[in-house]
Amino acid sequence: MALLVGTALALPGLAAHAEPTPEMRAAAIAGVEARTKLAQEMVDSVFSFAEPGFQEVRTSEYITGILEKNGFKIERGIAGIPTAWTATWGSGGPLIALGSDIDALLGLSQAPGDPNIRPQVAGAPGHGEGHNSGMPLMVVAALSAKDVMEKNKIPGRLMLWPGVAEELLATKAFYVRDGVFKDVDASIFTHVSRDFSTGWGPAGNNGMVSVEYTFHGKTSHAAGAPWAGRSALDGVELMNTAWNMRREHLPLTQRSHYVITNGGGQPNIVPGTASVWYYFRENTFGSIRSLYELGNKISEASAVATDTTVERRLLGYAAPNFGNKPLAEAAYANIKSVGMPQWSADDQAFAKSVQEANKFKLEPLAAEVAPLSTPDSRGVSMGGGSDDIGDVMWTVPTITIRYPSNVPNAIGHNVTSAMAMATPIAHKGVVVGAKAVALTVLDIATTPSLVAQAKDYFQNVQLKDQKYDPVLTKDDKPGIHLNAEIMAQMRPKMEPYYYNPKKYKSYLEQMGVKYPNPPAK
């Protein structure tokens, strides 16, 4: 990219560098390679902690401890969330945000390196989405970029932050609302994948509202005087029935689903309180809001019909994803220059054993970098999942880099996606991902024109037809109570399985797993 001198002068604090030199790039890559052991230890440690949303206590202590020892200033409890934090370093230049998710999923405990479904602790959480790998990648990338910036006196600031409770889509909108990304110039996010890629433009996924409706009625003896009671559970069930009927007449892009979180106490007591938790998903800000308002309307009608009352609590929000084109193109050039990991025969054998044991389509670990994802290459989307990095994407120029740390065709949000996440497959994917991130950080720090182009695309292309419009209000509070009860029960059972890197070279070694471990016959 050619340096635009006028742009450099227009952006206060940016020195007139002109892209990282080959020597800087080589030093950044060498810095990541020198931290390969750190990457492995962090990936395996966070895998062993396996903490679900809002309960990432040990995970956050561990990661911030490493960053603090390396000169980062830690601010804990951001946005009123105990396990959320920022870690900042540097001065002058652009402020570059580096984030990834850290939470595990309930009920997905899985023994590491085993292609067969085998909980490590029955009923405990596990990293069935691979979120144990993203922040280790970012830490290694940040430390490597920091070394190069210090040596070459490159002005710039790094801000690392964790995606707390991403599986609940419950924090990033609160981060945005409370100003965590104020003054950020560019943002890089990472997510585990089976490929090595990035993209720009609308991602084709859905935004989402997470809301719990609680109905209040009147208790009574369910057999002796049912007429004296008013069942809160009737309100919940009527709402669900009405929603399922209305769902037939909603756009195909919508996705909505629910669980009854409180159905009452015992059958012979008319439930005085009952709750249902809904996810409403759509693909534009207006349609998300309309779906949410329809849910509210149906809840209120159900309360009238059952002579109960209803209140709602917003538990989370996620905006549709939208990647920044100039940043994505810069990152993709780095992804191509780094290339895929060098998979060993054991890596390929383990991937195959996971696929065979779980009856998945056989497909080797990818040998080539995926194409740059664009609106044209993605085609028309009918909606689907959500990721609350979208809230950051509609606040500052942001991209997601996907790195190859998992097995092709494993099921998302499933134990099969945990099987490889403390193996050399995960470790190698993190290392190549860290190289791409470190190089992109240097691009942003040394090339004022890239920052200017990213901001221009954000303001004049991304925000041209849609503006960030969350349903989150100033009065909504993050659901930090979620998962507390289950972790109070599970943590003592899980602690004996925490990884001890001082004693064992890997978590597989600690657990006595021979890699690759073939499926049982």
Short mmCIF file of C-alpha atoms in Angstrom, two decimals:
data_model
loop_
_atom_site.label_atom_id
_atom_site.label_comp_id
_atom_site.label_asym_id
_atom_site.label_seq_id
_atom_site.Cartn_x
_atom_site.Cartn_y
_atom_site.Cartn_z
CA MET A 1 0.00 0.00 0.00
CA ALA A 2 1.36 3.40 -0.90
CA LEU A 3 1.85 5.80 1.96
CA LEU A 4 -0.49 8.77 1.83
CA VAL A 5 1.51 11.58 3.42
CA GLY A 6 -1.51 13.84 3.70
CA THR A 7 -3.41 11.11 5.51
CA ALA A 8 -0.53 10.57 7.90
CA LEU A 9 -0.55 14.25 8.78
CA ALA A 10 -4.32 14.18 9.27
CA LEU A 11 -4.19 11.41 11.88
CA PRO A 12 -2.70 12.79 15.12
CA GLY A 13 -0.08 10.64 16.78
CA LEU A 14 0.65 8.44 13.74
CA ALA A 15 4.27 8.51 12.70
CA ALA A 16 4.96 8.53 8.98
CA HIS A 17 6.03 4.89 8.65
CA ALA A 18 5.47 3.15 5.34
CA GLU A 19 4.51 -0.47 6.03
CA PRO A 20 6.59 -2.89 8.08
CA THR A 21 9.98 -3.70 6.58
CA PRO A 22 10.88 -7.30 5.70
CA GLU A 23 13.11 -7.30 8.78
CA MET A 24 10.19 -6.28 11.01
CA ARG A 25 7.98 -8.97 9.51
CA ALA A 26 10.65 -11.61 9.96
CA ALA A 27 11.13 -10.54 13.57
CA ALA A 28 7.40 -10.77 14.28
CA ILE A 29 7.24 -14.29 12.83
CA ALA A 30 10.33 -15.30 14.79
CA GLY A 31 8.74 -13.90 17.94
CA VAL A 32 5.69 -16.11 17.48
CA GLU A 33 7.82 -19.17 16.78
CA ALA A 34 9.84 -18.48 19.91
CA ARG A 35 6.58 -18.57 21.87
CA THR A 36 5.34 -21.88 20.48
CA LYS A 37 5.69 -23.48 23.91
CA LEU A 38 3.77 -20.63 25.54
CA ALA A 39 1.00 -21.06 22.98
CA GLN A 40 0.74 -24.79 23.74
CA GLU A 41 0.70 -24.23 27.51
CA MET A 42 -1.99 -21.56 27.27
CA VAL A 43 -4.20 -23.54 24.90
CA ASP A 44 -3.98 -26.63 27.11
CA SER A 45 -4.45 -24.71 30.36
CA VAL A 46 -7.59 -22.87 29.25
CA PHE A 47 -8.94 -26.15 27.83
CA SER A 48 -8.53 -27.71 31.27
CA PHE A 49 -10.29 -24.82 33.06
CA ALA A 50 -13.37 -25.18 30.81
CA GLU A 51 -15.35 -22.35 32.40
CA PRO A 52 -18.75 -21.33 30.95
CA GLY A 53 -20.03 -17.80 30.41
CA PHE A 54 -19.62 -15.30 33.27
CA GLN A 55 -17.69 -17.92 35.30
CA GLU A 56 -14.34 -17.61 33.48
CA VAL A 57 -12.59 -16.76 36.76
CA ARG A 58 -9.53 -19.00 36.52
CA THR A 59 -9.19 -18.37 32.78
CA SER A 60 -9.15 -14.60 33.18
CA GLU A 61 -6.75 -14.71 36.13
CA TYR A 62 -4.37 -16.89 34.13
CA ILE A 63 -4.37 -14.82 30.94
CA THR A 64 -4.17 -11.42 32.63
CA GLY A 65 -1.35 -12.71 34.82
CA ILE A 66 0.75 -13.47 31.75
CA LEU A 67 -0.04 -10.11 30.16
CA GLU A 68 0.69 -8.21 33.36
CA LYS A 69 4.11 -9.86 33.64
CA ASN A 70 4.82 -8.65 30.10
CA GLY A 71 4.13 -4.98 30.74
CA PHE A 72 0.40 -4.69 30.03
CA LYS A 73 -1.84 -2.62 32.27
CA ILE A 74 -4.91 -4.58 33.36
CA GLU A 75 -8.33 -3.10 34.05
CA ARG A 76 -10.62 -5.73 35.54
CA GLY A 77 -14.40 -5.85 35.85
CA ILE A 78 -15.12 -3.76 32.76
CA ALA A 79 -18.79 -3.06 31.92
CA GLY A 80 -19.78 -4.42 35.33
CA ILE A 81 -18.70 -7.96 34.41
CA PRO A 82 -16.33 -9.57 36.96
CA THR A 83 -14.51 -11.83 34.46
CA ALA A 84 -14.13 -9.13 31.79
CA TRP A 85 -10.99 -7.02 31.45
CA THR A 86 -8.77 -5.01 29.16
CA ALA A 87 -4.99 -5.25 28.89
CA THR A 88 -3.30 -2.21 27.35
CA TRP A 89 0.24 -1.33 26.31
CA GLY A 90 1.96 1.36 24.28
CA SER A 91 1.65 5.05 23.51
CA GLY A 92 0.88 7.27 20.55
CA GLY A 93 -0.11 5.89 17.17
CA PRO A 94 -3.30 3.95 16.47
CA LEU A 95 -5.16 2.05 19.17
CA ILE A 96 -5.52 -1.57 18.00
CA ALA A 97 -8.01 -3.86 19.76
CA LEU A 98 -7.31 -7.61 19.82
CA GLY A 99 -10.04 -9.91 21.08
CA SER A 100 -11.25 -13.50 21.18
CA ASP A 101 -13.77 -15.53 23.19
CA ILE A 102 -12.87 -17.52 26.32
CA ASP A 103 -16.02 -19.33 27.50
CA ALA A 104 -16.82 -23.04 27.42
CA LEU A 105 -20.19 -24.71 26.87
CA LEU A 106 -22.35 -26.48 29.44
CA GLY A 107 -22.33 -30.28 29.46
CA LEU A 108 -19.57 -30.69 26.86
CA SER A 109 -16.75 -32.07 29.00
CA GLN A 110 -14.49 -34.22 26.82
CA ALA A 111 -11.25 -36.06 27.46
CA PRO A 112 -8.46 -34.46 25.38
CA GLY A 113 -7.13 -36.28 22.36
CA ASP A 114 -9.79 -39.00 22.42
CA PRO A 115 -11.83 -39.48 19.23
CA ASN A 116 -14.56 -41.21 21.20
CA ILE A 117 -17.16 -39.32 23.23
CA ARG A 118 -15.84 -39.56 26.79
CA PRO A 119 -16.57 -36.86 29.38
CA GLN A 120 -13.64 -35.96 31.57
CA VAL A 121 -16.06 -34.93 34.32
CA ALA A 122 -19.64 -36.09 33.76
CA GLY A 123 -22.02 -33.16 33.34
CA ALA A 124 -19.25 -30.54 33.42
CA PRO A 125 -18.63 -27.81 30.83
CA GLY A 126 -16.15 -28.30 28.02
CA HIS A 127 -14.58 -26.42 25.10
CA GLY A 128 -16.87 -27.79 22.39
CA GLU A 129 -16.45 -24.55 20.42
CA GLY A 130 -12.68 -24.31 20.81
CA HIS A 131 -12.70 -21.00 22.69
CA ASN A 132 -9.69 -22.18 24.69
CA SER A 133 -7.44 -21.28 21.75
CA GLY A 134 -8.32 -17.72 20.71
CA MET A 135 -6.90 -15.63 23.54
CA PRO A 136 -3.66 -17.67 23.67
CA LEU A 137 -3.30 -16.80 19.96
CA MET A 138 -3.87 -13.12 20.68
CA VAL A 139 -1.44 -13.06 23.59
CA VAL A 140 1.34 -14.62 21.53
CA ALA A 141 0.62 -12.27 18.60
CA ALA A 142 0.54 -9.20 20.86
CA LEU A 143 3.79 -10.04 22.63
CA SER A 144 5.54 -10.65 19.31
CA ALA A 145 4.23 -7.42 17.75
CA LYS A 146 5.11 -5.52 20.94
CA ASP A 147 8.74 -6.67 20.71
CA VAL A 148 9.02 -5.36 17.14
CA MET A 149 7.29 -2.08 17.97
CA GLU A 150 9.59 -1.47 20.95
CA LYS A 151 12.76 -2.31 19.05
CA ASN A 152 11.84 -0.10 16.08
CA LYS A 153 10.23 2.67 18.15
CA ILE A 154 6.92 2.28 16.32
CA PRO A 155 4.18 4.28 18.05
CA GLY A 156 0.97 2.43 18.71
CA ARG A 157 -1.20 0.97 21.43
CA LEU A 158 -2.53 -2.55 21.89
CA MET A 159 -5.69 -3.40 23.83
CA LEU A 160 -6.47 -7.06 24.44
CA TRP A 161 -9.95 -8.00 25.64
CA PRO A 162 -11.88 -11.27 26.15
CA GLY A 163 -15.21 -12.35 24.74
CA VAL A 164 -16.90 -13.30 27.99
CA ALA A 165 -20.07 -15.40 27.75
CA GLU A 166 -20.07 -15.35 23.95
CA GLU A 167 -22.09 -18.56 23.92
CA LEU A 168 -24.80 -16.56 25.68
CA LEU A 169 -24.22 -13.57 23.34
CA ALA A 170 -24.27 -11.59 26.54
CA THR A 171 -21.39 -9.11 26.85
CA LYS A 172 -20.03 -7.34 23.78
CA ALA A 173 -23.06 -5.08 23.41
CA PHE A 174 -22.50 -4.06 27.04
CA TYR A 175 -18.81 -3.40 26.27
CA VAL A 176 -19.85 -1.13 23.40
CA ARG A 177 -22.54 0.62 25.43
CA ASP A 178 -20.08 1.34 28.24
CA GLY A 179 -17.35 2.75 25.98
CA VAL A 180 -14.77 -0.04 26.05
CA PHE A 181 -13.98 0.59 22.35
CA LYS A 182 -13.91 4.37 22.56
CA ASP A 183 -10.98 5.73 20.54
CA VAL A 184 -10.13 2.31 19.01
CA ASP A 185 -8.82 2.80 15.45
CA ALA A 186 -8.89 -0.81 14.25
CA SER A 187 -10.01 -4.12 15.70
CA ILE A 188 -8.94 -7.70 15.01
CA PHE A 189 -10.96 -10.63 16.33
CA THR A 190 -10.12 -14.31 16.01
CA HIS A 191 -12.23 -17.45 16.00
CA VAL A 192 -11.30 -21.10 15.83
CA SER A 193 -12.05 -22.90 12.59
CA ARG A 194 -11.00 -25.77 10.36
CA ASP A 195 -9.71 -23.26 7.79
CA PHE A 196 -7.44 -20.20 7.67
CA SER A 197 -9.39 -17.26 6.35
CA THR A 198 -10.94 -13.84 6.72
CA GLY A 199 -13.56 -11.82 4.86
CA TRP A 200 -15.31 -8.50 4.46
CA GLY A 201 -18.81 -7.12 4.06
CA PRO A 202 -22.04 -8.51 5.55
CA ALA A 203 -21.31 -12.00 6.84
CA GLY A 204 -24.80 -13.35 6.17
CA ASN A 205 -25.38 -14.44 9.75
CA ASN A 206 -28.14 -13.24 12.06
CA GLY A 207 -28.19 -10.71 14.84
CA MET A 208 -30.00 -11.74 17.99
CA VAL A 209 -31.85 -10.75 21.15
CA SER A 210 -31.65 -12.96 24.23
CA VAL A 211 -34.53 -12.33 26.64
CA GLU A 212 -36.11 -14.16 29.56
CA TYR A 213 -39.83 -13.72 30.25
CA THR A 214 -40.98 -14.37 33.81
CA PHE A 215 -44.68 -14.83 34.50
CA HIS A 216 -46.20 -14.28 37.94
CA GLY A 217 -49.44 -15.91 39.04
CA LYS A 218 -50.94 -17.11 42.32
CA THR A 219 -50.20 -20.38 44.07
CA SER A 220 -52.90 -22.73 45.33
CA HIS A 221 -53.50 -26.39 46.04
CA ALA A 222 -53.57 -27.90 42.55
CA ALA A 223 -56.13 -30.54 43.55
CA GLY A 224 -57.98 -28.99 46.48
CA ALA A 225 -58.57 -25.47 45.13
CA PRO A 226 -57.17 -25.05 41.64
CA TRP A 227 -59.73 -22.32 40.94
CA ALA A 228 -58.02 -20.12 43.55
CA GLY A 229 -54.72 -20.21 41.67
CA ARG A 230 -53.42 -18.51 38.56
CA SER A 231 -50.71 -20.58 36.90
CA ALA A 232 -47.58 -18.74 35.77
CA LEU A 233 -46.70 -21.89 33.85
CA ASP A 234 -49.92 -21.50 31.85
CA GLY A 235 -48.62 -18.10 30.77
CA VAL A 236 -45.32 -19.63 29.66
CA GLU A 237 -46.97 -22.48 27.79
CA LEU A 238 -49.50 -20.22 26.11
CA MET A 239 -46.71 -17.90 24.98
CA ASN A 240 -44.77 -20.81 23.51
CA THR A 241 -47.85 -22.15 21.74
CA ALA A 242 -48.71 -18.73 20.33
CA TRP A 243 -45.13 -18.16 19.20
CA ASN A 244 -44.97 -21.51 17.45
CA MET A 245 -48.19 -20.70 15.60
CA ARG A 246 -46.91 -17.27 14.60
CA ARG A 247 -43.59 -18.71 13.47
CA GLU A 248 -45.31 -20.11 10.35
CA HIS A 249 -45.99 -16.55 9.23
CA LEU A 250 -42.51 -15.11 9.81
CA PRO A 251 -39.75 -14.57 7.21
CA LEU A 252 -37.55 -17.55 6.40
CA THR A 253 -34.50 -15.63 7.64
CA GLN A 254 -35.70 -15.64 11.24
CA ARG A 255 -34.50 -18.19 13.78
CA SER A 256 -36.12 -18.43 17.19
CA HIS A 257 -35.85 -20.97 19.98
CA TYR A 258 -36.52 -21.21 23.71
CA VAL A 259 -36.10 -23.22 26.89
CA ILE A 260 -38.32 -23.18 29.99
CA THR A 261 -35.94 -22.18 32.76
CA ASN A 262 -38.50 -22.39 35.57
CA GLY A 263 -41.64 -24.50 35.27
CA GLY A 264 -42.70 -24.38 38.90
CA GLY A 265 -41.87 -26.49 41.92
CA GLN A 266 -44.02 -29.61 42.18
CA PRO A 267 -47.22 -30.75 40.45
CA ASN A 268 -49.59 -30.28 43.38
CA ILE A 269 -48.82 -26.56 43.71
CA VAL A 270 -50.13 -24.16 41.07
CA PRO A 271 -46.92 -22.44 39.89
CA GLY A 272 -46.74 -18.87 41.12
CA THR A 273 -43.64 -18.11 39.04
CA ALA A 274 -42.45 -19.55 35.73
CA SER A 275 -39.90 -18.39 33.16
CA VAL A 276 -39.01 -19.00 29.53
CA TRP A 277 -35.79 -17.91 27.82
CA TYR A 278 -35.96 -16.92 24.13
CA TYR A 279 -33.41 -16.24 21.41
CA PHE A 280 -34.83 -14.12 18.57
CA ARG A 281 -32.59 -13.99 15.49
CA GLU A 282 -32.86 -11.93 12.30
CA ASN A 283 -30.46 -10.32 9.83
CA THR A 284 -31.07 -6.56 9.94
CA PHE A 285 -31.36 -4.16 12.84
CA GLY A 286 -34.98 -3.35 11.97
CA SER A 287 -36.05 -6.97 11.63
CA ILE A 288 -34.30 -7.93 14.88
CA ARG A 289 -36.17 -5.18 16.72
CA SER A 290 -39.49 -6.18 15.10
CA LEU A 291 -39.05 -9.82 16.12
CA TYR A 292 -38.23 -8.79 19.69
CA GLU A 293 -41.27 -6.51 19.87
CA LEU A 294 -43.47 -9.32 18.56
CA GLY A 295 -42.18 -11.61 21.31
CA ASN A 296 -42.98 -8.95 23.88
CA LYS A 297 -46.48 -8.52 22.47
CA ILE A 298 -47.19 -12.26 22.57
CA SER A 299 -45.88 -12.51 26.15
CA GLU A 300 -48.18 -9.70 27.27
CA ALA A 301 -51.18 -11.24 25.48
CA SER A 302 -50.44 -14.58 27.15
CA ALA A 303 -50.38 -12.90 30.54
CA VAL A 304 -53.78 -11.28 29.89
CA ALA A 305 -55.24 -14.61 28.77
CA THR A 306 -54.06 -16.45 31.89
CA ASP A 307 -54.75 -13.64 34.36
CA THR A 308 -51.04 -13.45 35.25
CA THR A 309 -48.43 -10.74 34.86
CA VAL A 310 -45.18 -10.86 32.93
CA GLU A 311 -41.84 -9.09 33.12
CA ARG A 312 -38.85 -9.46 30.85
CA ARG A 313 -35.10 -9.24 31.29
CA LEU A 314 -32.77 -8.66 28.37
CA LEU A 315 -29.84 -11.07 28.80
CA GLY A 316 -27.93 -10.38 25.62
CA TYR A 317 -27.79 -8.84 22.19
CA ALA A 318 -25.75 -9.49 19.05
CA ALA A 319 -25.58 -7.35 15.93
CA PRO A 320 -25.20 -8.90 12.46
CA ASN A 321 -21.54 -9.30 11.48
CA PHE A 322 -19.88 -6.98 8.94
CA GLY A 323 -16.16 -7.16 8.15
CA ASN A 324 -13.99 -4.21 7.14
CA LYS A 325 -12.69 -4.54 3.58
CA PRO A 326 -9.29 -2.76 3.79
CA LEU A 327 -8.38 -4.57 7.02
CA ALA A 328 -9.55 -7.92 5.61
CA GLU A 329 -7.49 -7.49 2.45
CA ALA A 330 -4.39 -6.59 4.49
CA ALA A 331 -4.93 -9.55 6.83
CA TYR A 332 -5.55 -11.93 3.94
CA ALA A 333 -2.23 -11.02 2.34
CA ASN A 334 -0.60 -11.98 5.64
CA ILE A 335 -2.59 -15.21 5.89
CA LYS A 336 -1.36 -16.20 2.43
CA SER A 337 2.24 -15.31 3.28
CA VAL A 338 2.09 -17.39 6.49
CA GLY A 339 0.32 -20.37 4.94
CA MET A 340 -1.17 -23.45 6.54
CA PRO A 341 0.50 -25.44 9.31
CA GLN A 342 2.69 -28.36 8.37
CA TRP A 343 0.42 -31.18 9.47
CA SER A 344 2.14 -34.40 10.52
CA ALA A 345 0.99 -37.90 9.68
CA ASP A 346 -0.17 -38.16 13.30
CA ASP A 347 -2.27 -35.00 12.93
CA GLN A 348 -3.98 -36.38 9.85
CA ALA A 349 -4.45 -39.75 11.53
CA PHE A 350 -6.10 -38.18 14.56
CA ALA A 351 -8.44 -36.09 12.40
CA LYS A 352 -9.43 -39.22 10.50
CA SER A 353 -10.00 -41.15 13.73
CA VAL A 354 -12.38 -38.43 14.98
CA GLN A 355 -14.30 -38.56 11.72
CA GLU A 356 -14.43 -42.37 11.64
CA ALA A 357 -15.40 -42.78 15.28
CA ASN A 358 -18.25 -40.29 14.94
CA LYS A 359 -19.37 -41.26 11.41
CA PHE A 360 -18.44 -37.92 9.85
CA LYS A 361 -17.49 -37.40 6.24
CA LEU A 362 -13.79 -38.18 5.81
CA GLU A 363 -11.78 -35.09 4.90
CA PRO A 364 -8.11 -34.40 5.61
CA LEU A 365 -6.86 -31.36 7.46
CA ALA A 366 -6.75 -28.50 4.97
CA ALA A 367 -3.52 -28.04 3.02
CA GLU A 368 -4.28 -24.63 1.51
CA VAL A 369 -5.47 -21.27 2.76
CA ALA A 370 -9.16 -20.63 2.06
CA PRO A 371 -10.12 -17.91 -0.48
CA LEU A 372 -10.89 -14.40 0.75
CA SER A 373 -14.57 -14.39 1.70
CA THR A 374 -16.58 -11.63 -0.01
CA PRO A 375 -20.30 -10.88 -0.42
CA ASP A 376 -20.14 -12.28 -3.96
CA SER A 377 -18.40 -15.50 -2.93
CA ARG A 378 -20.81 -16.09 -0.04
CA GLY A 379 -23.95 -15.62 -2.12
CA VAL A 380 -27.43 -15.26 -0.62
CA SER A 381 -27.83 -16.26 3.03
CA MET A 382 -30.98 -17.49 4.70
CA GLY A 383 -29.69 -16.56 8.14
CA GLY A 384 -28.49 -18.80 10.92
CA GLY A 385 -26.17 -18.42 13.91
CA SER A 386 -25.00 -15.27 15.63
CA ASP A 387 -21.80 -13.83 17.09
CA ASP A 388 -21.76 -10.71 19.20
CA ILE A 389 -18.50 -9.52 17.66
CA GLY A 390 -21.03 -7.82 15.37
CA ASP A 391 -21.56 -5.14 18.02
CA VAL A 392 -17.87 -4.25 17.84
CA MET A 393 -17.98 -4.39 14.03
CA TRP A 394 -20.66 -1.69 13.96
CA THR A 395 -18.65 0.47 16.38
CA VAL A 396 -15.10 0.45 14.96
CA PRO A 397 -13.47 -1.06 11.83
CA THR A 398 -13.21 -4.78 12.62
CA ILE A 399 -12.37 -8.11 11.02
CA THR A 400 -12.44 -11.73 12.15
CA ILE A 401 -9.50 -13.99 11.34
CA ARG A 402 -10.38 -17.68 11.40
CA TYR A 403 -7.47 -20.02 12.18
CA PRO A 404 -7.17 -23.79 11.55
CA SER A 405 -7.23 -25.51 14.94
CA ASN A 406 -10.01 -28.06 14.57
CA VAL A 407 -11.09 -31.13 12.62
CA PRO A 408 -13.15 -30.85 9.42
CA ASN A 409 -16.81 -31.87 9.74
CA ALA A 410 -16.90 -31.97 13.55
CA ILE A 411 -20.21 -30.63 14.88
CA GLY A 412 -20.23 -27.15 16.40
CA HIS A 413 -21.37 -26.76 20.01
CA ASN A 414 -20.71 -30.47 20.45
CA VAL A 415 -18.17 -32.68 22.22
CA THR A 416 -16.68 -33.64 18.86
CA SER A 417 -15.43 -30.07 18.50
CA ALA A 418 -13.52 -30.44 21.79
CA MET A 419 -11.61 -33.59 20.85
CA ALA A 420 -8.75 -31.85 19.01
CA MET A 421 -8.60 -28.67 21.09
CA ALA A 422 -5.70 -29.75 23.32
CA THR A 423 -3.74 -31.57 20.61
CA PRO A 424 -0.98 -30.51 18.20
CA ILE A 425 -3.70 -29.66 15.66
CA ALA A 426 -4.95 -26.87 17.93
CA HIS A 427 -1.43 -25.75 18.84
CA LYS A 428 -0.24 -25.50 15.23
CA GLY A 429 -3.33 -23.60 14.12
CA VAL A 430 -2.83 -21.08 16.91
CA VAL A 431 0.79 -20.49 15.88
CA VAL A 432 -0.02 -19.69 12.24
CA GLY A 433 -2.98 -17.55 13.35
CA ALA A 434 -0.73 -15.61 15.73
CA LYS A 435 1.70 -14.91 12.90
CA ALA A 436 -1.05 -13.47 10.71
CA VAL A 437 -2.37 -11.30 13.55
CA ALA A 438 1.08 -10.02 14.52
CA LEU A 439 1.84 -9.06 10.92
CA THR A 440 -1.51 -7.30 10.55
CA VAL A 441 -0.90 -5.37 13.77
CA LEU A 442 2.37 -4.13 12.29
CA ASP A 443 0.57 -3.18 9.07
CA ILE A 444 -1.91 -1.08 11.04
CA ALA A 445 0.75 0.48 13.28
CA THR A 446 3.09 1.48 10.46
CA THR A 447 0.69 2.38 7.64
CA PRO A 448 -1.51 5.41 8.33
CA SER A 449 -3.16 5.02 4.94
CA LEU A 450 -4.52 1.60 5.98
CA VAL A 451 -6.13 3.12 9.07
CA ALA A 452 -7.59 5.94 7.00
CA GLN A 453 -8.95 3.53 4.38
CA ALA A 454 -10.46 1.28 7.04
CA LYS A 455 -12.23 4.24 8.64
CA ASP A 456 -13.42 5.54 5.28
CA TYR A 457 -14.93 2.15 4.40
CA PHE A 458 -16.56 1.95 7.83
CA GLN A 459 -18.12 5.42 7.65
CA ASN A 460 -19.04 5.66 3.98
CA VAL A 461 -19.78 2.07 2.96
CA GLN A 462 -20.76 0.05 6.04
CA LEU A 463 -22.81 2.81 7.68
CA LYS A 464 -24.32 4.09 4.44
CA ASP A 465 -27.57 2.09 4.64
CA GLN A 466 -27.63 0.77 8.23
CA LYS A 467 -26.63 2.21 11.58
CA TYR A 468 -25.97 0.36 14.82
CA ASP A 469 -29.35 0.09 16.53
CA PRO A 470 -29.32 -2.35 19.47
CA VAL A 471 -32.39 -2.98 21.61
CA LEU A 472 -30.09 -2.85 24.66
CA THR A 473 -30.86 0.12 26.91
CA LYS A 474 -28.89 2.03 29.52
CA ASP A 475 -30.85 0.24 32.25
CA ASP A 476 -30.12 -3.33 31.14
CA LYS A 477 -27.55 -5.22 33.20
CA PRO A 478 -25.37 -8.17 32.17
CA GLY A 479 -26.59 -11.56 33.44
CA ILE A 480 -23.55 -12.27 35.59
CA HIS A 481 -25.61 -14.72 37.68
CA LEU A 482 -25.80 -17.18 34.80
CA ASN A 483 -23.94 -20.49 35.24
CA ALA A 484 -22.90 -19.65 38.82
CA GLU A 485 -24.86 -22.51 40.37
CA ILE A 486 -23.57 -25.17 37.98
CA MET A 487 -19.96 -24.07 38.44
CA ALA A 488 -20.30 -24.08 42.23
CA GLN A 489 -21.15 -27.76 41.84
CA MET A 490 -18.68 -28.64 39.11
CA ARG A 491 -15.55 -26.63 39.85
CA PRO A 492 -14.36 -28.84 42.77
CA LYS A 493 -14.73 -31.90 40.50
CA MET A 494 -12.87 -30.19 37.65
CA GLU A 495 -9.94 -28.73 39.61
CA PRO A 496 -8.03 -32.06 39.86
CA TYR A 497 -7.89 -32.07 36.05
CA TYR A 498 -6.32 -28.62 35.66
CA TYR A 499 -3.18 -28.72 33.53
CA ASN A 500 0.19 -28.47 35.30
CA PRO A 501 2.70 -27.23 32.67
CA LYS A 502 5.55 -27.25 35.20
CA LYS A 503 5.25 -31.02 35.53
CA TYR A 504 4.00 -32.16 32.11
CA LYS A 505 5.05 -31.22 28.58
CA SER A 506 1.46 -31.26 27.39
CA TYR A 507 -2.05 -31.86 28.66
CA LEU A 508 -2.15 -35.09 26.68
CA GLU A 509 0.89 -36.29 28.61
CA GLN A 510 -0.72 -35.31 31.91
CA MET A 511 -3.87 -37.26 31.00
CA GLY A 512 -1.87 -40.26 29.78
CA VAL A 513 -3.12 -39.98 26.19
CA LYS A 514 -1.00 -41.43 23.39
CA TYR A 515 -1.32 -39.29 20.25
CA PRO A 516 -2.84 -40.09 17.82
CA ASN A 517 -5.23 -42.20 19.85
CA PRO A 518 -7.12 -44.58 17.52
CA PRO A 519 -10.84 -45.17 18.04
CA ALA A 520 -11.88 -48.20 20.04
CA LYS A 521 -12.78 -51.21 17.89
#
